[in-house]
XYZ file of C-alpha atoms in Angstrom:
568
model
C 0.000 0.000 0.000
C 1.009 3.770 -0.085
C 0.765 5.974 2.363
C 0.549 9.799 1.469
C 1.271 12.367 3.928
C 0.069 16.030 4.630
C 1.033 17.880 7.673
C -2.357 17.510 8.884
C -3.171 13.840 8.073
C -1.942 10.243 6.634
C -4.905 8.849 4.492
C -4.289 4.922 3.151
C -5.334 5.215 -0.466
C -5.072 2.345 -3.033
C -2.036 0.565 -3.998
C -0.032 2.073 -7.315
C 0.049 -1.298 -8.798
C -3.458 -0.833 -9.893
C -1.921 1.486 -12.198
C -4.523 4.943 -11.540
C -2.513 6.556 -14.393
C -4.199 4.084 -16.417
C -7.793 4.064 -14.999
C -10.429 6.261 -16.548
C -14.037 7.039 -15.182
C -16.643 6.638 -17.589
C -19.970 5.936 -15.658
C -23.444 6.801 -16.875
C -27.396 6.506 -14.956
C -28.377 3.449 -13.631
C -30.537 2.606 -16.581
C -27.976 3.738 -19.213
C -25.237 1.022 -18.046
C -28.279 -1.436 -18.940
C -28.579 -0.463 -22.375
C -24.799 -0.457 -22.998
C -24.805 -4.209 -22.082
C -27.599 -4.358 -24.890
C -26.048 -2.446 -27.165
C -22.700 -5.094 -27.234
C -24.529 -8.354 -27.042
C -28.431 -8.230 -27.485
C -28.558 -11.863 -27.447
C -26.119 -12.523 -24.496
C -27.615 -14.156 -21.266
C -28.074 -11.731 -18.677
C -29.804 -13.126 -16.107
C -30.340 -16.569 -14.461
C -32.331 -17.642 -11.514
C -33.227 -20.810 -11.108
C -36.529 -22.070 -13.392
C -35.562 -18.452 -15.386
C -33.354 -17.062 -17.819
C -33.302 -13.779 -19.877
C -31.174 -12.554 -23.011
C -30.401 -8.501 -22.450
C -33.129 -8.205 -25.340
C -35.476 -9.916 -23.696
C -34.411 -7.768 -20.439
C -34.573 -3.997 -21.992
C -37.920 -4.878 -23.888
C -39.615 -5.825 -20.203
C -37.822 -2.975 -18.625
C -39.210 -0.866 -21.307
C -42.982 -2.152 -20.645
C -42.257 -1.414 -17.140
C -41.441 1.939 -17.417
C -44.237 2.991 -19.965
C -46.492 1.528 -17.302
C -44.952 3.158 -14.402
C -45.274 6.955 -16.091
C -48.677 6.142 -17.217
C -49.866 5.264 -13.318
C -48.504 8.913 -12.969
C -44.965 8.080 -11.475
C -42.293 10.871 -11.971
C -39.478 11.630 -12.083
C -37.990 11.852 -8.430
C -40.840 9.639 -6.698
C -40.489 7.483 -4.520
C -40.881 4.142 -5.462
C -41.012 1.143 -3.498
C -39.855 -2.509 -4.856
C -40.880 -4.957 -2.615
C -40.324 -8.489 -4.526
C -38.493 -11.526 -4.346
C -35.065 -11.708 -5.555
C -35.517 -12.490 -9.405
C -35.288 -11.001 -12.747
C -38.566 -9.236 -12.016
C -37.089 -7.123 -9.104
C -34.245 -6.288 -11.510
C -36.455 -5.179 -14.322
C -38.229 -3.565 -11.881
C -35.434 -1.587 -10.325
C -33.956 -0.601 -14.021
C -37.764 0.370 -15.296
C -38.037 2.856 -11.850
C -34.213 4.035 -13.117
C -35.734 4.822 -16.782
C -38.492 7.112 -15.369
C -36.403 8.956 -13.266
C -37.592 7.815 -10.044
C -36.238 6.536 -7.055
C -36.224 2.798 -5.997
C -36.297 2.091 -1.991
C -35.600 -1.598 -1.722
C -37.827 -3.079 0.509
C -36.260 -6.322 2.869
C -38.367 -8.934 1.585
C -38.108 -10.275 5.216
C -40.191 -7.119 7.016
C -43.488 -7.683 8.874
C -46.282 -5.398 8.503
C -45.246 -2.588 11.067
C -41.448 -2.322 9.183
C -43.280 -2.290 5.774
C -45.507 0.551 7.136
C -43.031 2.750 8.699
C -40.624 2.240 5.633
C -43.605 3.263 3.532
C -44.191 5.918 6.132
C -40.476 7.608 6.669
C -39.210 7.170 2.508
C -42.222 9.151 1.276
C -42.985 5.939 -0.797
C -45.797 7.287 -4.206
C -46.213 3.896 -5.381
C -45.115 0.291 -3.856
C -44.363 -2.768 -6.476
C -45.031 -6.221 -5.770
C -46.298 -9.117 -7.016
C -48.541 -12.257 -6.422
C -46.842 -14.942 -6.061
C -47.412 -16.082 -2.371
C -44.814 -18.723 -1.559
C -43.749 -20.436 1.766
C -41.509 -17.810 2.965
C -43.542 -14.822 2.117
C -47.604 -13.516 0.528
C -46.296 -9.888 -0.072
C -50.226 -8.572 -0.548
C -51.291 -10.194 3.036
C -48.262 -8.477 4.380
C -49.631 -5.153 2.669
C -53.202 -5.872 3.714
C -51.653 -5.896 7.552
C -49.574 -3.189 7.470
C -52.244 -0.848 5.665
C -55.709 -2.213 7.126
C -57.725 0.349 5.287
C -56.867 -1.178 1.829
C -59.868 -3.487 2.186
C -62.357 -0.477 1.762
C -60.320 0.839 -1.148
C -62.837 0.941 -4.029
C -60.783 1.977 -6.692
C -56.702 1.394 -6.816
C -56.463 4.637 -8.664
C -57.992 6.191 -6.077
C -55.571 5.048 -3.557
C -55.921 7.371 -0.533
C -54.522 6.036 3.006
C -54.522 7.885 6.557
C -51.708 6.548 8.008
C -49.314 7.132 4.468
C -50.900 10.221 2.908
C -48.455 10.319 -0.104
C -49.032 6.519 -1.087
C -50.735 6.539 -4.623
C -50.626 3.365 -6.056
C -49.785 -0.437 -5.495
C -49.074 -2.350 -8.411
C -49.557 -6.031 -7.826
C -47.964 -7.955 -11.096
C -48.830 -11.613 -11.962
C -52.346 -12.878 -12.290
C -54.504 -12.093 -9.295
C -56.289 -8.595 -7.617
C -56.852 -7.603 -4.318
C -58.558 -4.493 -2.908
C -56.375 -0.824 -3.342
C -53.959 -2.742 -6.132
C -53.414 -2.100 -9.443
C -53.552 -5.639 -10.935
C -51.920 -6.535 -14.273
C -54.033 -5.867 -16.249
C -54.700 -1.927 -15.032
C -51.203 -1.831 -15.323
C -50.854 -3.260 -18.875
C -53.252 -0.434 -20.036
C -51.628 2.187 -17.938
C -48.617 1.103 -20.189
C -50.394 1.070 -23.500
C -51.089 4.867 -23.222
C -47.678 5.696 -23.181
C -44.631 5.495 -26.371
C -41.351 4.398 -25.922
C -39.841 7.691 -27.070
C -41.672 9.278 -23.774
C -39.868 6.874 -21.684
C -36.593 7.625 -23.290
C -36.868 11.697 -22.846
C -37.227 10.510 -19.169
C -34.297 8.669 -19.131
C -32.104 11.329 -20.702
C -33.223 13.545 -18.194
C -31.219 11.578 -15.155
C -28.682 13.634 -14.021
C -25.526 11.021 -12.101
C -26.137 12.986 -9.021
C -29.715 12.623 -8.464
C -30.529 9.497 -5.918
C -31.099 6.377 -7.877
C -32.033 4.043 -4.658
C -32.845 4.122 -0.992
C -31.510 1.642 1.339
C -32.513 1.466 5.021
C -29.657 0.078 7.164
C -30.009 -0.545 11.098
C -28.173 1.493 13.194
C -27.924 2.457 16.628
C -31.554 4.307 16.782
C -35.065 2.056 17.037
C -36.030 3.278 13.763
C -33.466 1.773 10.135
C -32.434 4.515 8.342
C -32.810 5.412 4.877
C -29.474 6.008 3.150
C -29.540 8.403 -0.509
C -27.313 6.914 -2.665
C -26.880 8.844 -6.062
C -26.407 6.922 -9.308
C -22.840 8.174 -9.348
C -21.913 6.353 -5.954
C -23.889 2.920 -7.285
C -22.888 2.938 -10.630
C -18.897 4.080 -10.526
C -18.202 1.756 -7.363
C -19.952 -1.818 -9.378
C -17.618 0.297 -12.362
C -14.666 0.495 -10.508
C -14.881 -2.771 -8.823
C -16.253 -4.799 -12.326
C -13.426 -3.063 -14.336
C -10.328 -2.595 -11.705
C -10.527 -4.368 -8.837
C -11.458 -7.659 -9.940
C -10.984 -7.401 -13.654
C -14.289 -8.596 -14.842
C -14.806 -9.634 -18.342
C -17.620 -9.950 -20.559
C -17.844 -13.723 -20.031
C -18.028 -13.168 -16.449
C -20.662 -15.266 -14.561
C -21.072 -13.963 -11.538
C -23.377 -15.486 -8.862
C -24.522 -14.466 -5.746
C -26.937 -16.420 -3.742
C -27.697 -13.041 -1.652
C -30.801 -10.977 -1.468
C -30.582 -8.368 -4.097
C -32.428 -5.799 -1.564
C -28.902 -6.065 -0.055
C -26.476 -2.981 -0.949
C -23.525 -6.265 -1.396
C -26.139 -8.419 -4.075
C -27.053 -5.448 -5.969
C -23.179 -4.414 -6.319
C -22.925 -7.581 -7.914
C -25.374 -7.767 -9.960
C -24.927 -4.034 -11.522
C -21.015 -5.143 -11.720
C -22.119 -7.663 -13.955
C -24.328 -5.326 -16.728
C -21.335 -2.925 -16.553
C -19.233 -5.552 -18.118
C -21.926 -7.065 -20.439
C -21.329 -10.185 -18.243
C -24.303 -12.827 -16.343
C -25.399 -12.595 -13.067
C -27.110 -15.573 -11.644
C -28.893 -15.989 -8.518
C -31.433 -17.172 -6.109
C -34.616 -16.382 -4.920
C -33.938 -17.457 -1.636
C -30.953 -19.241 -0.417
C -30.470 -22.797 -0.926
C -27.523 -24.636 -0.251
C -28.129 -27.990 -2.657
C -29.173 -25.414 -5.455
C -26.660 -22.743 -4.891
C -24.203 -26.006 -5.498
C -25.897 -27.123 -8.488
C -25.829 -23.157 -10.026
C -22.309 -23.100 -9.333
C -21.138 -26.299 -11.337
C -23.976 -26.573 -13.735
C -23.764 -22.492 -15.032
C -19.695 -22.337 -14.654
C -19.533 -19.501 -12.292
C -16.553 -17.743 -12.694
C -17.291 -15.685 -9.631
C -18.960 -16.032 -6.440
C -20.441 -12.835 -4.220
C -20.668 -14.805 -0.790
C -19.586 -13.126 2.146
C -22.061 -14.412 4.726
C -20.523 -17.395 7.245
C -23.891 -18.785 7.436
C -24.551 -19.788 3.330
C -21.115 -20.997 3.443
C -21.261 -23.317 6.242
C -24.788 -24.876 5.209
C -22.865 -25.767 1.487
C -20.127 -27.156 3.296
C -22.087 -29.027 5.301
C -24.449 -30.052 2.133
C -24.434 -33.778 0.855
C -23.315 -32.600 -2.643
C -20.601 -30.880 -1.191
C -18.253 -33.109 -2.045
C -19.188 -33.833 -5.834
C -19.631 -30.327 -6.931
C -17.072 -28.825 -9.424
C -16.017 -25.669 -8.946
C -12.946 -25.697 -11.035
C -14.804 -22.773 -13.432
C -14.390 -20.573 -10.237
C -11.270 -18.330 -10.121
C -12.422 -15.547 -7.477
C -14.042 -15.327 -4.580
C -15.882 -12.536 -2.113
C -15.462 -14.658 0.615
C -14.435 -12.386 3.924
C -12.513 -15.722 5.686
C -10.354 -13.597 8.175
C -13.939 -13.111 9.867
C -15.277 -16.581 9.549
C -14.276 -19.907 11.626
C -10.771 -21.342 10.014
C -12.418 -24.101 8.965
C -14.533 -22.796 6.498
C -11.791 -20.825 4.986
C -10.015 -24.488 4.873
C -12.944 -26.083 3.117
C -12.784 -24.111 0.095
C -8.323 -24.325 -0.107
C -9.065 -27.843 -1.101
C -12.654 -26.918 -2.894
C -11.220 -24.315 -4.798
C -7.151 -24.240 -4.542
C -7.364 -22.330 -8.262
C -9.341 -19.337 -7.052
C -8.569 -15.857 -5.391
C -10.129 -15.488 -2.091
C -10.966 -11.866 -0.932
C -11.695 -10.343 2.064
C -13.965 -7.136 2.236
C -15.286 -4.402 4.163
C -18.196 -2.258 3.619
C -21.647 -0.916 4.299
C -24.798 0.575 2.915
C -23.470 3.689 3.485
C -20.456 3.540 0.997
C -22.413 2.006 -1.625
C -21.458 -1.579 -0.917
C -17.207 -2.162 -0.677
C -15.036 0.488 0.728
C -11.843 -1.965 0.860
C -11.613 -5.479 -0.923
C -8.631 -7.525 -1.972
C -6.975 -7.792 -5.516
C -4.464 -9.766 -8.138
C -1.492 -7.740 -7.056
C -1.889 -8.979 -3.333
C -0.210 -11.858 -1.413
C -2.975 -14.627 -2.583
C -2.635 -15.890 1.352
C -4.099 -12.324 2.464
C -7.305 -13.058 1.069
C -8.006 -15.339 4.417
C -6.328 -12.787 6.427
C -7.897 -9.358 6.318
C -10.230 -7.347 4.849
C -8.226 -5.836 1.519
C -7.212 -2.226 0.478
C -9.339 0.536 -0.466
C -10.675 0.984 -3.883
C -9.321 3.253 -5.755
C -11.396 6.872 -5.380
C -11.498 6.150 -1.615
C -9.610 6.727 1.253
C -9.616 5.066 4.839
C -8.477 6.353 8.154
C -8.243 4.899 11.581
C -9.218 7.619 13.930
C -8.573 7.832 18.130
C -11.638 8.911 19.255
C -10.266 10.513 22.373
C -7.739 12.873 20.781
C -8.950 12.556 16.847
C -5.481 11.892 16.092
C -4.711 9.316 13.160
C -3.070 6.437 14.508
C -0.047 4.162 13.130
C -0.083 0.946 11.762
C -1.584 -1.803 13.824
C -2.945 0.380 16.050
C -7.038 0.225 16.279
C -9.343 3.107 16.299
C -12.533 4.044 14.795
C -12.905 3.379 10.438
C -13.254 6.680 8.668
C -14.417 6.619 4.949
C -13.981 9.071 1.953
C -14.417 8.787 -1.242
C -17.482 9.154 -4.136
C -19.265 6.355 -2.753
C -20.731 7.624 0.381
C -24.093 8.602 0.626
C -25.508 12.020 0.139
C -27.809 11.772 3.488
C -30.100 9.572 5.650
C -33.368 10.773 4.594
C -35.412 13.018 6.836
C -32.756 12.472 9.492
C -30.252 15.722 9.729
C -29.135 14.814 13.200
C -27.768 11.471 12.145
C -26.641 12.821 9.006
C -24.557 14.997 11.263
C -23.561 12.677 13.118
C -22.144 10.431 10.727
C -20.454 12.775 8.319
C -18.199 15.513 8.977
C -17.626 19.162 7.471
C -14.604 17.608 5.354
C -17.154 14.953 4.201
C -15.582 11.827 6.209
C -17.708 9.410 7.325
C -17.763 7.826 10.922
C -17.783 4.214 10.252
C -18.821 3.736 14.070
C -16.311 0.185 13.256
C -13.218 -0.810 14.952
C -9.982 -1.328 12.714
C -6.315 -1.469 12.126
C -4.131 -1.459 8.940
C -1.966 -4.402 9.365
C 1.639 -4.155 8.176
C 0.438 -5.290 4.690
C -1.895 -2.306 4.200
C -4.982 -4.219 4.631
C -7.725 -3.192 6.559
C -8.454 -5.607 9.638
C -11.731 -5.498 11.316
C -12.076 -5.376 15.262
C -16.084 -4.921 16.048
C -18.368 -1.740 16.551
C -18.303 1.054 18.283
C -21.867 1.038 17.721
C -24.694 -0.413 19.501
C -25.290 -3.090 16.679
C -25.695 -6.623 16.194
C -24.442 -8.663 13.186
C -26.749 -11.500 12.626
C -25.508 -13.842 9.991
C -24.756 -11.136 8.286
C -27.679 -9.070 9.203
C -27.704 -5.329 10.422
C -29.706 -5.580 13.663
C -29.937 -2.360 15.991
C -30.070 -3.329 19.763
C -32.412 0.037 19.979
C -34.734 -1.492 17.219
C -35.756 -4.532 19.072
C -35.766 -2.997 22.426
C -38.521 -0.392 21.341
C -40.681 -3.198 20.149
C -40.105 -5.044 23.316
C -40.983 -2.227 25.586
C -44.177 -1.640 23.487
C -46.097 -4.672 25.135
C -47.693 -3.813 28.169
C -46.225 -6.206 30.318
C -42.864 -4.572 29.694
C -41.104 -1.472 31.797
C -37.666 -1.519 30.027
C -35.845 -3.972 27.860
C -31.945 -3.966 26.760
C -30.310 -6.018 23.670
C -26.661 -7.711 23.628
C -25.416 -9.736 21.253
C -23.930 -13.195 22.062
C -21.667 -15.034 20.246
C -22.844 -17.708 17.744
C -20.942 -20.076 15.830
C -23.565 -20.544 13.134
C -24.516 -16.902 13.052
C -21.456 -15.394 14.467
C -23.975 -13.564 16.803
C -27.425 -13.530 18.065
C -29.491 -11.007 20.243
C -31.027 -11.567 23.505
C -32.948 -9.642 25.915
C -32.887 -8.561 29.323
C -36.866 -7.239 30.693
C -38.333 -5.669 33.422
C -41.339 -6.299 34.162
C -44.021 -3.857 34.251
C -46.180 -4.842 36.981
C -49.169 -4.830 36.010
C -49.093 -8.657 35.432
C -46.528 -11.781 35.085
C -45.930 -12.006 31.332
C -43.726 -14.763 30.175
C -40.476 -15.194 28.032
C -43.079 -17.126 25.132
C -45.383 -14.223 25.497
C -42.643 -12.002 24.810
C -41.274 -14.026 22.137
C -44.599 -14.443 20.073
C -45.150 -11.329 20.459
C -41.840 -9.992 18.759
C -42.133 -12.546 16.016
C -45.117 -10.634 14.600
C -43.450 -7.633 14.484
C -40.215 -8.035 12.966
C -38.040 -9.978 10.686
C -37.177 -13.059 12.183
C -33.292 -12.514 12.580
C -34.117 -9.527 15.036
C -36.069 -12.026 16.927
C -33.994 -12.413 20.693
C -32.811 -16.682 21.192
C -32.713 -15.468 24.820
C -34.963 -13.582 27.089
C -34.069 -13.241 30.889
C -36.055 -11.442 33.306
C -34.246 -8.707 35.824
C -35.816 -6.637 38.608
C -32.408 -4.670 39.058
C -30.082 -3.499 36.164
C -26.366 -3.212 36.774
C -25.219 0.374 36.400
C -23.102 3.164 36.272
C -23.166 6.406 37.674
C -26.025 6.951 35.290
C -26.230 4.144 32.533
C -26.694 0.568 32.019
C -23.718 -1.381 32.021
C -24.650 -3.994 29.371
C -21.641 -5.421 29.064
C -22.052 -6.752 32.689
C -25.539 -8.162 31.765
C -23.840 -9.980 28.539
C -20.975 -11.358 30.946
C -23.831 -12.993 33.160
C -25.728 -14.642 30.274
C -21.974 -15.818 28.378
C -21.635 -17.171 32.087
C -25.145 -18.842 32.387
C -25.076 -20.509 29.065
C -20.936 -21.159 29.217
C -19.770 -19.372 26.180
C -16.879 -17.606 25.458
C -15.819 -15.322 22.768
């Protein structure tokens, strides 16, 4: 790595042997990078999921459709618009056809119960909300609609859509074959469509400006509420550029798959990496270790977007483990400094041909802020966390003085660089908060720069939980605890977990009023958010352990580790 200095600061920035002399920036809208993939190869696969597969024709004429029938149910440009679908090549038509118009997608977690999807569709401002029929085992998007927004079952006509609760909502577009009350059904929106020409759609497009927003992402944090992050098309489109086209060298034959939800900022990187190079993405609906197996071998991945301990360690641990080729694999996303040493083991003999790389990032930076690369020591790949990419810089920042410390020496993670978000919507304090007058952001992580120049991760700062890869926000589940009545005050710690590398539990005092129990509790939590939030352990306390004037719950964590005889 090299190190510049200033007499004010030492910033890591990307290692020379990326060659920046020779890098150029050439990034265009979200919906443009689409239709350069079409223009080269028309006929080229672009997507596969399993039971699906699309050419880029076949892909731009559906976005197209899409888009004549979002602007002719009134969307414009700089709405709102919520996408709240499986992972498939719908949701990615979907997401480009929102792109076209000029509006802006929130990506909805698939996962929510009624009261997130409300106060998501509450706090982004959502116009419209997209989702289809297609009620399966994990999920019936239009019951979980119907819940969160009650008063749809007295809507009369969907193009009337007017709600109490989220005055701004104006449609719900419900593709696939069925209706329900308030929705748009496919038909309505076929003949929305058919009153609008192609050229209209393409005046929109050329109308998108790089730094407009192109997608809102809510990430937990360390308030009860997510928040919603504004990323522009500029920070999405130049980091999948940048890390499709220097990082990791893509190529047009590239098939990269990703088993990962693509309402995740890391899935989405991938996937829009892909269409910058003309290349395939392929991917799940939901994850499935025997399938992602079969995708990998049967479609000749060449890369696989899998940094999440869990999905690794239910392949290993997969029958067809052992059978499976992946000899058409020659890199890896695979984070194995943070994982058990035996998974990182697993794939040495699975995969001895391919380049393993760590990486850090968040929803905030548009995905990866460091990530590993040909020019490094192959071994480092199972070691840390990689180098920045090139356009951003990292610091590791004492919080006490706000001096920049020295190699090896752990602070807080500060980020710069064009792939930071503009704001957290409706949220200036926490804006504020996180970013700085120079435009730094405060990671709110724990890090060091090894000797190597790579970025090792040491835990948060932050009142957070990682659940198998999951944001969770300790605040978030204690305010829906401490909403049932039998509940005066309820705190979150995270244990560790050697499946999920953590896993919340609660600590609860009881109201008084009457004796309610840990499966009380537990039930009712379950029906109010996703199921990863959900506490494994509840204990009940009638005296918290404090400080002159704070809750130590690091003491309360101790006792539990103690109780249940973990360590970390």
């Amino acid at each position: 790595m090299t190190v510049y200095k200033s007499l004010t600061e030492k910033i890591l920035v990307p290692d020379k042997n990326e060659n920046p002399a020779r890098m150029r920036t050439s990034v265009s809208p979200l919906a443009d990078m689409l239709f350069k993939a079409w223009d080269q190869s028309p006929e080229k696969e672009a997507f596969v999921f399993p039971g699906a597969r699309k050419s880029y024709d076949t892909v731009v004429q559906s976005v197209i459709r899409r888009a004549r029938g979002l602007i002719g149910l009134g969307i414009k440009p700089g709405d709102h618009v919520g996408i709240l679908l499986p992972s498939g090549i719908e949701f990615v038509e979907t997401l480009f056809a929102v792109a076209m118009v000029g509006g802006v997608s929130v990506l909805m977690n698939a996962r929510y119960r009624a009261p997130e999807v409300a106060y998501v569709t509450e706090n982004a401002d959502l116009v419209a909300i997209v989702t289809n029929s297609e009620a399966d085992e994990f999920v019936d998007f239009v019951a979980r609609l119907s819940e969160a927004f009650p008063e749809l079952a007295d809507v009369r006509d969907p193009m009337d859509l007017t709600l109490a609760a989220v005055p701004k909502l104006r449609r719900l577009v419900l593709h696939g074959g069925k209706q329900a009350a308030g929705f748009v059904d496919q038909a309505g929106f076929d003949e929305a469509a058919q009153a609008i020409s192609e050229d209209a759609v393409h005046a929109t497009r050329l109308g998108v400006r790089l730094r407009d927003t192109c997608m809102i992402l809510y990430t937990s944090g360390t308030s009860a509420n997510p928040k919603g992050c504004l990323l522009s098309h500029e920070a999405i489109c130049r980091e999948a550029s940048n890390l499709a086209r220097n990082r990791w060298a893509f190529t047009a034959e590239e098939r990269v798959w990703s088993p990962m939800p693509l309402f995740h900022i890391a899935a989405m990187l991938s996937m829009v990496g892909a269409i910058e190079v003309g290349g395939t993405f392929i991917g799940q609906p939901h994850f499935d270790a025997g399938e992602s197996l079969r995708q990998i071998e049967a479609e000749k991945a060449s890369m696989l977007f899998l940094p999440f301990v869990t999905f690794h360690q239910a392949m290993i641990a997969h029958p067809d483990w052992d059978k499976t080729d992946m000899s058409s694999v020659r890199l890896m996303n695979s984070c194995f400094s943070q994982m058990p040493k035996s998974v990182g083991d697993a794939y040495r003999a699975k995969a001895p041909g391919a380049l393993q790389v760590g990486t850090y990032g968040m929803t905030e930076a548009s995905g990866i802020v460091t990530t590993g690369g040909y020019d490094m020591d192959p071994e480092m790949g199972f070691q840390a966390l990689g180098y920045p990419m090139a356009g951003v810089s990292i610091k590791i920042v004492d919080l006490g003085s706000g001096q920049i410390l020295p190699t090896g020496e752990r602070g807080e993670i500060w980020i710069k660089g064009y792939s930071l978000l503009d704001r957290y919507y409706r949220d200036p304090e926490k804006t504020a908060e996180a970013l700085d007058e120079d435009g730094w952001y405060r990671s709110g992580d724990i890090g060091s720069i090894d000797e190597n120049g790579h970025l090792q991760f040491h835990g948060r700062f932050k009142d957070m939980l990682k659940v198998g890869g999951e944001n969770v926000a300790a605040a978030e589940v204690e305010a829906v605890l401490a909403a049932h009545e039998g509940v005066q005050l309820a705190q979150v710690v995270g244990l560790p977990d050697a499946r999920l590398a953590e896993i919340p539990a609660a600590f609860v005092e009881r109201s008084g009023d009457r004796e309610v129990s840990e499966e009380e509790l537990l039930n009712f939590v379950k029906e109010r958010i996703a199921s990863f939030k959900v506490p494994r352990h509840i204990r009940f306390v009638n005296e918290w352990p404090m400080s002159a004037s704070k809750i130590q719950k690091f003491k309360l964590r101790q006792q539990l580790m103690a109780e249940l005889g973990l360590a970390d």
